[in-house]
PDB file of C-alpha atoms in Angstrom:
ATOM      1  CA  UNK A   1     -18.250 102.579  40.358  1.00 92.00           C
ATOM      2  CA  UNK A   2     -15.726  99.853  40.480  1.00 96.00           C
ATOM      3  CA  UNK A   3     -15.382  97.719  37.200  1.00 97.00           C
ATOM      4  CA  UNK A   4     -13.185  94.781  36.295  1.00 98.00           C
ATOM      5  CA  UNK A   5     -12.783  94.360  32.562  1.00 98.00           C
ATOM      6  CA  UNK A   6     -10.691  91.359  31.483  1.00 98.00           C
ATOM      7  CA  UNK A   7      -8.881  89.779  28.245  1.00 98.00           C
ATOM      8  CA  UNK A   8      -6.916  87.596  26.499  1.00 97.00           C
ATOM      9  CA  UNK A   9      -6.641  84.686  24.545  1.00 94.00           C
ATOM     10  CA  UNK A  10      -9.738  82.754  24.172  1.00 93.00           C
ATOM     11  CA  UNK A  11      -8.451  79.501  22.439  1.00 97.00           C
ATOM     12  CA  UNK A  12      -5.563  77.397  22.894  1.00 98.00           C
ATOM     13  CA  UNK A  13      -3.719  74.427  21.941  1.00 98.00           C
ATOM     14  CA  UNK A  14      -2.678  71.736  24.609  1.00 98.00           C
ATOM     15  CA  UNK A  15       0.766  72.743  26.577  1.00 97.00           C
ATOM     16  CA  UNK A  16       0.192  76.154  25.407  1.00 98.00           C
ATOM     17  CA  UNK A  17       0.597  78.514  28.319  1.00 98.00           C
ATOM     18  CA  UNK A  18      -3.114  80.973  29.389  1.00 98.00           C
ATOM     19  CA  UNK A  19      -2.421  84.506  29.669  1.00 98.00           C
ATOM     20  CA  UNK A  20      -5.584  86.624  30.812  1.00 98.00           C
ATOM     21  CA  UNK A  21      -4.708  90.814  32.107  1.00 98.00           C
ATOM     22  CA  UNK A  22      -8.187  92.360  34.532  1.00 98.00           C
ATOM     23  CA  UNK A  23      -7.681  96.029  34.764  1.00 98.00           C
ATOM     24  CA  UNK A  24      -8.993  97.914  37.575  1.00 96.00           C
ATOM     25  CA  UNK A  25     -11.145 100.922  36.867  1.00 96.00           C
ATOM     26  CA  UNK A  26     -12.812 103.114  39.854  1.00 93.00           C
ATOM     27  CA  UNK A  27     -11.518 102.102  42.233  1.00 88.00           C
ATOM     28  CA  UNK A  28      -8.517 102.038  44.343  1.00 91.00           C
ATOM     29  CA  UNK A  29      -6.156  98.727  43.771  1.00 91.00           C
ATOM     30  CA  UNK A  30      -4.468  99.152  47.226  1.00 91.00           C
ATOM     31  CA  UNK A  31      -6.144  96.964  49.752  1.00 92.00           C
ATOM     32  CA  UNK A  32      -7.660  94.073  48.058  1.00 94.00           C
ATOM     33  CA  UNK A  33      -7.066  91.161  47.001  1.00 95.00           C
ATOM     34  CA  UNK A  34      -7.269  90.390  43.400  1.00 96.00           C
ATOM     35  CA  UNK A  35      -8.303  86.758  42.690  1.00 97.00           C
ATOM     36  CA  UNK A  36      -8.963  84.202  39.617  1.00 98.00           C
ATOM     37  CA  UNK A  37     -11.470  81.840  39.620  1.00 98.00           C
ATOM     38  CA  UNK A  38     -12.577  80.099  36.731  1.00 98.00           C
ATOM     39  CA  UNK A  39     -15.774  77.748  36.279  1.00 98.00           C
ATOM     40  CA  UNK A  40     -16.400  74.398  34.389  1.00 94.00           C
ATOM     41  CA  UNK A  41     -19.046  72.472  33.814  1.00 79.00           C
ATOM     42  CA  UNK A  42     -17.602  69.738  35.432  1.00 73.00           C
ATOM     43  CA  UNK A  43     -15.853  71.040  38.547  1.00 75.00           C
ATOM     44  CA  UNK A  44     -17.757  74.336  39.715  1.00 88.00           C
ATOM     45  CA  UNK A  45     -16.103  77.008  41.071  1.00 97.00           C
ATOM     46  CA  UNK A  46     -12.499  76.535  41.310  1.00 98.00           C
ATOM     47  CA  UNK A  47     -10.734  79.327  43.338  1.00 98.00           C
ATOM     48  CA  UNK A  48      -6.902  79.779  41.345  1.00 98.00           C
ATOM     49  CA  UNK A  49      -5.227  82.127  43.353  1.00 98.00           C
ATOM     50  CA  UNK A  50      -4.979  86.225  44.229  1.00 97.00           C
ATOM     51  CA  UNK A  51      -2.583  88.598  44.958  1.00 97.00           C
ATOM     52  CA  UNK A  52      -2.452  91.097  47.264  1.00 93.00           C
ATOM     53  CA  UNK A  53      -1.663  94.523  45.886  1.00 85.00           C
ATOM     54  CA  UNK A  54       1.559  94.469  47.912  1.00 88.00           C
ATOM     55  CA  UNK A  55       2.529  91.568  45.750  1.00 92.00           C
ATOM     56  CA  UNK A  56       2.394  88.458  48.096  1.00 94.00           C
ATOM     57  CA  UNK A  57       0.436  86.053  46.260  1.00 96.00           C
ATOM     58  CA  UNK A  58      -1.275  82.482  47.331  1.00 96.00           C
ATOM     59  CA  UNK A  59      -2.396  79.927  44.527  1.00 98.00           C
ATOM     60  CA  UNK A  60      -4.251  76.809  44.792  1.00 98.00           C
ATOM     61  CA  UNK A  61      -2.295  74.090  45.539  1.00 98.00           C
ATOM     62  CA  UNK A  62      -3.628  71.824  42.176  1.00 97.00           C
ATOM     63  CA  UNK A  63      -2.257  74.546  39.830  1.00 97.00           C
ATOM     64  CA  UNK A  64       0.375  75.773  41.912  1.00 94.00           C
ATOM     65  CA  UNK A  65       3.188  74.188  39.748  1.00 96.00           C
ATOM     66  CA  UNK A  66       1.388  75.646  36.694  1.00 98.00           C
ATOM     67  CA  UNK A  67       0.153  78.999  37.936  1.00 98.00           C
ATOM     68  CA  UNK A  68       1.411  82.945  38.366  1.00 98.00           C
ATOM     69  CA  UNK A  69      -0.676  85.904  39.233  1.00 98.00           C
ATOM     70  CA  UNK A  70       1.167  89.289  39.007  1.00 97.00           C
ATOM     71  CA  UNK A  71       0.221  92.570  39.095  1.00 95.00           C
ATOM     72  CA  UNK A  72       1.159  96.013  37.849  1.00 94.00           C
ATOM     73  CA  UNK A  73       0.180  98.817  40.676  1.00 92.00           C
ATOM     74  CA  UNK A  74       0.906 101.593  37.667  1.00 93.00           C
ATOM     75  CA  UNK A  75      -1.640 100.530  35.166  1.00 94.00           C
ATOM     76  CA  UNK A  76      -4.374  99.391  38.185  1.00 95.00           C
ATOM     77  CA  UNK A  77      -3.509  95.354  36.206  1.00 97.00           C
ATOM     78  CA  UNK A  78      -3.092  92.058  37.439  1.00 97.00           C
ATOM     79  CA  UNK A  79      -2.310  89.079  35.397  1.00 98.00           C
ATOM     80  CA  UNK A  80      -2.448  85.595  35.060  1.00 98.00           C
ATOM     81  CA  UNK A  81      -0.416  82.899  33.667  1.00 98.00           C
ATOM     82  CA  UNK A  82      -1.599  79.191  33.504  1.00 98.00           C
ATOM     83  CA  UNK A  83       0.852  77.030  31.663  1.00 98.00           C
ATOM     84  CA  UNK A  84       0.968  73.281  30.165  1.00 98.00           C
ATOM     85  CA  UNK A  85      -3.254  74.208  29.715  1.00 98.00           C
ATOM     86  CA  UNK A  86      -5.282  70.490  28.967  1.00 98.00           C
ATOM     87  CA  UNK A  87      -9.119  69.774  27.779  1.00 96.00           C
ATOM     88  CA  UNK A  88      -9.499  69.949  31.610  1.00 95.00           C
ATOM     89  CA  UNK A  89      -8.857  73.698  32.052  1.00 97.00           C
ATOM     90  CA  UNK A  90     -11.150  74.687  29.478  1.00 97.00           C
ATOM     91  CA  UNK A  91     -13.148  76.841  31.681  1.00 98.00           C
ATOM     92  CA  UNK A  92     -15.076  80.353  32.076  1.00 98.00           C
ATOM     93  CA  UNK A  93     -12.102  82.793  33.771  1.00 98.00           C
ATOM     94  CA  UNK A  94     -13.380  85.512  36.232  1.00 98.00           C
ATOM     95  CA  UNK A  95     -11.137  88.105  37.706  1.00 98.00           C
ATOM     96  CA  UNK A  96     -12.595  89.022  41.325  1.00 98.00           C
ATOM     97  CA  UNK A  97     -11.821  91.651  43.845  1.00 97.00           C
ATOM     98  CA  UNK A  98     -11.391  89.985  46.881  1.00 95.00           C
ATOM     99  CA  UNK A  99     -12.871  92.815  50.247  1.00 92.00           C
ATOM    100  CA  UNK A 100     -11.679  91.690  53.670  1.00 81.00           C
ATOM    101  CA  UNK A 101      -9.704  89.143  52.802  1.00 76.00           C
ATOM    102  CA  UNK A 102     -12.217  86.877  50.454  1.00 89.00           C
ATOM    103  CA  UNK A 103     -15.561  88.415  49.687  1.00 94.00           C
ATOM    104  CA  UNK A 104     -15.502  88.252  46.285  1.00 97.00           C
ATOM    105  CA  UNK A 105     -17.950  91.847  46.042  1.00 96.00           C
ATOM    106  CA  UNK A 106     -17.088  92.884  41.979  1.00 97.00           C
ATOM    107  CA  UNK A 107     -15.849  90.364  39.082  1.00 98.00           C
ATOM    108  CA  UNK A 108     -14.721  90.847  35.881  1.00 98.00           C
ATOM    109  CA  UNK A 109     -17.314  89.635  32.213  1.00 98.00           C
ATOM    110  CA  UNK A 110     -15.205  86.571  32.716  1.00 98.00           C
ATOM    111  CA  UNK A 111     -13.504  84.794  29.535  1.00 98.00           C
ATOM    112  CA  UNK A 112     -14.081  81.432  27.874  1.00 97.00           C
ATOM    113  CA  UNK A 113     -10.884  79.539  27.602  1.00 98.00           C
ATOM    114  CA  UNK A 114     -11.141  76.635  25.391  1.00 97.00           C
ATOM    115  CA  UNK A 115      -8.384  74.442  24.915  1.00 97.00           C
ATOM    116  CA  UNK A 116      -8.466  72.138  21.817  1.00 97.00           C
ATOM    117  CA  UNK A 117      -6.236  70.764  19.666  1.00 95.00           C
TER     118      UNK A 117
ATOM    119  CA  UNK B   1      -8.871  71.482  51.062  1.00 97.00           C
ATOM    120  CA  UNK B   2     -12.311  72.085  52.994  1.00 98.00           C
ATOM    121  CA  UNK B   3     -15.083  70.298  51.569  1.00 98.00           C
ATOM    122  CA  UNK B   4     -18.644  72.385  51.368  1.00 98.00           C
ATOM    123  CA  UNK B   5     -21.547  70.373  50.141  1.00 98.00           C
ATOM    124  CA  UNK B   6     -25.081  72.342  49.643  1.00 98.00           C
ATOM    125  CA  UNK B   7     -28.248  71.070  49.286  1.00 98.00           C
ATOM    126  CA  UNK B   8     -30.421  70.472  47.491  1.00 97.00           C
ATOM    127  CA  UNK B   9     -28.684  70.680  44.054  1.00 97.00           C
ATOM    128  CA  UNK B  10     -31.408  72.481  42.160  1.00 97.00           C
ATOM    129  CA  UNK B  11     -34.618  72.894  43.333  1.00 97.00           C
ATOM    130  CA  UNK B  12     -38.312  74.085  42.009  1.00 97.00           C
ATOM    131  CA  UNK B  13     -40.572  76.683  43.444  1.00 97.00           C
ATOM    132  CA  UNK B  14     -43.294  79.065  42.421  1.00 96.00           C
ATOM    133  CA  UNK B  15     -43.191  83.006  42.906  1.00 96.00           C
ATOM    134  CA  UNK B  16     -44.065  83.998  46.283  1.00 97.00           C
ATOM    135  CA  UNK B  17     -42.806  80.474  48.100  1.00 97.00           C
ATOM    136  CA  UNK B  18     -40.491  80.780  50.912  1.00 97.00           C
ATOM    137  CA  UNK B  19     -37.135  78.687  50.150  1.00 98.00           C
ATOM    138  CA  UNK B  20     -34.016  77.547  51.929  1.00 98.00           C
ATOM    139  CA  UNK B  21     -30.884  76.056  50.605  1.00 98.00           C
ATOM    140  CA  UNK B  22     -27.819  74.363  53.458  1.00 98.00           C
ATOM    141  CA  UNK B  23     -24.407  74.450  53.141  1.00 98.00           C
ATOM    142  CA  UNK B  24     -22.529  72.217  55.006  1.00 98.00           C
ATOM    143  CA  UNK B  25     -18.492  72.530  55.611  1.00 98.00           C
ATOM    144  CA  UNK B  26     -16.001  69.732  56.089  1.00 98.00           C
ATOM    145  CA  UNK B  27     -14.514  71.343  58.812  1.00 98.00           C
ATOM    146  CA  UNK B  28     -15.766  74.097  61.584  1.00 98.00           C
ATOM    147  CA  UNK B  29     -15.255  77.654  59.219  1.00 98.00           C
ATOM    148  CA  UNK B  30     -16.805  79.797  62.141  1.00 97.00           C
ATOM    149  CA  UNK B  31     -18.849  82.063  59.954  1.00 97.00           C
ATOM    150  CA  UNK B  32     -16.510  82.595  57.624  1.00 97.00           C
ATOM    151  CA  UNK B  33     -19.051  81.783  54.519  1.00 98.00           C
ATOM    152  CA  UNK B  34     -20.222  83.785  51.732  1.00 98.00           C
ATOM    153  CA  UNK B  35     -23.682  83.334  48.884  1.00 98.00           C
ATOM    154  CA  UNK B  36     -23.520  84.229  45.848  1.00 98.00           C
ATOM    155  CA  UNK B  37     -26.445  84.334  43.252  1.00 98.00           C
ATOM    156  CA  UNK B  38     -25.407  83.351  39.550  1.00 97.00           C
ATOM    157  CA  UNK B  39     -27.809  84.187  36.747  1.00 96.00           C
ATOM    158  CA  UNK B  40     -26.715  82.594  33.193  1.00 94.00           C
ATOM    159  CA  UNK B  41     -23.851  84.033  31.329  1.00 94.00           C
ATOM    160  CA  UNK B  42     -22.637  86.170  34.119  1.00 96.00           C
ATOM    161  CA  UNK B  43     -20.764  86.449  36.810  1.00 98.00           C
ATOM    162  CA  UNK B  44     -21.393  85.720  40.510  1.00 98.00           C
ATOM    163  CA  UNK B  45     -22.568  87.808  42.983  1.00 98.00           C
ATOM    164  CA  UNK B  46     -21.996  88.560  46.794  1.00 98.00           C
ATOM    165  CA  UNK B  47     -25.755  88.578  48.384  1.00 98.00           C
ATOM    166  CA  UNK B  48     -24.285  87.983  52.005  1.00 98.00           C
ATOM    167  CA  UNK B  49     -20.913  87.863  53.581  1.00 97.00           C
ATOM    168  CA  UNK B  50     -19.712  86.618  56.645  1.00 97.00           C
ATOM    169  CA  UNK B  51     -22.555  84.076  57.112  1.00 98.00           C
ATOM    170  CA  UNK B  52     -25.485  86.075  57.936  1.00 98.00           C
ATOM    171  CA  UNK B  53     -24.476  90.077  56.547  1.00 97.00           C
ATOM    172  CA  UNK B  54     -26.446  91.398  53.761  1.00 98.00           C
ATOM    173  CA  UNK B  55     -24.348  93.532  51.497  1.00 97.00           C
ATOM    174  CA  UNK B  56     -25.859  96.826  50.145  1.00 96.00           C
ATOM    175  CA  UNK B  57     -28.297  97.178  48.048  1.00 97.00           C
ATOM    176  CA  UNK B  58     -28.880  92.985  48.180  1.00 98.00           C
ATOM    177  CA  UNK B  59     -32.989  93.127  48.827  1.00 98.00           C
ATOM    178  CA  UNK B  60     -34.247  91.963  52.897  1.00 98.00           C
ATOM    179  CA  UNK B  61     -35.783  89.099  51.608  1.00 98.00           C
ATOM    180  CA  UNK B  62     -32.698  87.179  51.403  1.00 98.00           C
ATOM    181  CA  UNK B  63     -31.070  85.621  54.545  1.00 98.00           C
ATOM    182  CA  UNK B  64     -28.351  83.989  55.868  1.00 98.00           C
ATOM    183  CA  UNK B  65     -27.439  81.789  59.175  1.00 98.00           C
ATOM    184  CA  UNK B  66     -25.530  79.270  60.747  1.00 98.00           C
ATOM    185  CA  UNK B  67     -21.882  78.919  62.425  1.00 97.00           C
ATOM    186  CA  UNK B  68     -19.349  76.165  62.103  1.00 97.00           C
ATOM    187  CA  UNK B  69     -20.844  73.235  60.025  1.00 98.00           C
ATOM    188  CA  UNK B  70     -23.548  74.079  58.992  1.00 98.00           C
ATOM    189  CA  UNK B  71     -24.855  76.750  56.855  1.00 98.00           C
ATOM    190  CA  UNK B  72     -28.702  77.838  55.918  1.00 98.00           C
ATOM    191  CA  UNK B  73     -29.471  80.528  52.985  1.00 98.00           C
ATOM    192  CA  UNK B  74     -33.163  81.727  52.554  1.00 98.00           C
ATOM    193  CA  UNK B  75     -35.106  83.796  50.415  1.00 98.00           C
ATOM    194  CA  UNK B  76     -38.708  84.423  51.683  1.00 95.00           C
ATOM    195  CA  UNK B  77     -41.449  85.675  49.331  1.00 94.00           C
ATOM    196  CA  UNK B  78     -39.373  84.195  45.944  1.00 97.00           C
ATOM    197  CA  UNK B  79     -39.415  87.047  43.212  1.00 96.00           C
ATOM    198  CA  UNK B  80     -39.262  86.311  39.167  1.00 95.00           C
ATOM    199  CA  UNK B  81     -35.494  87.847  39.319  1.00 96.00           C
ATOM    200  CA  UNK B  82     -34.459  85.434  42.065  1.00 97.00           C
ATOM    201  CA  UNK B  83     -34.254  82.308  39.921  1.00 94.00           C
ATOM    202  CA  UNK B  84     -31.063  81.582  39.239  1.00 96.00           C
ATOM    203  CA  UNK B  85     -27.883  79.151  41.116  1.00 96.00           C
ATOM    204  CA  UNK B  86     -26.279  80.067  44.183  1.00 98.00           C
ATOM    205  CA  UNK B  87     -23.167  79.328  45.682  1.00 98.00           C
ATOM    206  CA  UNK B  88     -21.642  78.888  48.956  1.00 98.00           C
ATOM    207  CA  UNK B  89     -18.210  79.852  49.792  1.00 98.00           C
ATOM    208  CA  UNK B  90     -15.720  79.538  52.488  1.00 98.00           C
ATOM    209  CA  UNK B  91     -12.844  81.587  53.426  1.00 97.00           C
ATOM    210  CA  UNK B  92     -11.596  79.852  56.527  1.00 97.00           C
ATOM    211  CA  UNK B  93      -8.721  78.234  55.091  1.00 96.00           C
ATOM    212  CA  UNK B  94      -6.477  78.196  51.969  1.00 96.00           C
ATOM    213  CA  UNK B  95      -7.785  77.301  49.337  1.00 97.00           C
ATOM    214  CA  UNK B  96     -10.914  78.828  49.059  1.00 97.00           C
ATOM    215  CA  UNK B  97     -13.388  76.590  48.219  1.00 98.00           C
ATOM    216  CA  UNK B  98     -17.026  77.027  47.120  1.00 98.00           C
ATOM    217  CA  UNK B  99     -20.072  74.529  47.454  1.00 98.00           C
ATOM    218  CA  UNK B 100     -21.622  72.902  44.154  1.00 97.00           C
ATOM    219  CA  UNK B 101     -24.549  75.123  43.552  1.00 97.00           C
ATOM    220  CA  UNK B 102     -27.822  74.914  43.741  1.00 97.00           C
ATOM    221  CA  UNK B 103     -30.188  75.637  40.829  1.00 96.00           C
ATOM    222  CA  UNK B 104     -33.443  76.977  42.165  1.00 97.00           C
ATOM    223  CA  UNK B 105     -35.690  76.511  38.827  1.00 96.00           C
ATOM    224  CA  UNK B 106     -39.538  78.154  38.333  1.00 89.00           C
ATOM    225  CA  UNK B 107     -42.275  75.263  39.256  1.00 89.00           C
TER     226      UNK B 107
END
């Protein structure tokens, strides 16, 4: 049985840079593509970006500037890095494994980011 | 970006009712759409892919149809589990955009 698990820091300070790890268990990591999403209140679902496990990664183009999704093949990981965070990326996180491109079929607990000063 | 708009935005029905939900896209997405059901506190999940596939184990009385623009996601005979939001999705272009929810609430 497949299963995301995710962490990292759950509160930060504006400009502070987000930095959330989803390891892979159960599954193979080859294949997919591994996505972040996260989810506000105030703007839905917001698709961030995914990597593919060759490494070739595409990121929304409102975070681009602020946004990098890696991933280590060894440890079955892939990462995220959102810097310059504001009030308006306090969000709920989800790590997703994207099947055929984008069917989002198994998702990691997700994480509440809050970002407060 | 590709705009999806669903309708209606929440919605209240009794166990047993038949209920449908649209999704409408900005632009023609073929049937490149996903729904997702989203119970409180967790994540999403994928009920049907590709506009109209069921994924395993995802009960028959939830359907999908539609092509293009326009997008329609039913659930016949409602069950207590089944209230919860749900989400359209496409995956026709970059970036990947989902629809606003719907909240289907007990009556």
């Amino acid at each position: 049985q497949v299963q995301l698990q995710q962490w990292g820091a759950g509160l930060l300070k504006p400009s502070e840079t987000l930095s959330l790890t989803c390891a892979v268990y159960g599954g193979s990591f080859n294949g997919y593509y591994w996505t972040w999403i996260r989810q506000s209140p105030g703007k839905g679902l917001e698709w961030i970006g995914e990597i593919y496990h060759s490494g070739s990664a595409n990121y929304n183009p409102s975070l681009k500037s602020r946004v990098a999704i890696s991933r280590d093949t060894s440890k079955n990981q892939v990462s995220l890095k959102l810097s310059s965070m504001a009030a308006a990326d306090t969000a709920v996180y989800f790590c997703a494994r994207g099947r055929q491109l984008e069917h989002f079929d198994y998702w990691g607990q997700g994480t509440l980011v809050t970002v407060s000063s | 970006d590709i705009q999806m708009t669903q309708s209606p935005s929440s919605l209240s029905a009794s166990v047993g009712d038949r209920v449908t939900i649209s999704c409408q896209a900005s632009l023609d997405i073929s049937i490149y759409l996903n729904w997702y059901q989203q119970k409180p506190g967790k994540a999403p999940k994928l009920l049907i892919s590709d506009a109209s596939n069921l994924e395993t184990g995802v009960p028959s009385r939830f359907s999908g149809s539609g092509s293009e623009t326009d997008f329609t996601f039913t659930i016949t005979s409602l069950q207590p589990e089944d209230f919860a939001t749900y989400y359209c999705q496409q995956y026709h272009n970059l970036p990947i955009t989902f629809g606003q929810g719907t909240r289907l609430e007990i009556k």
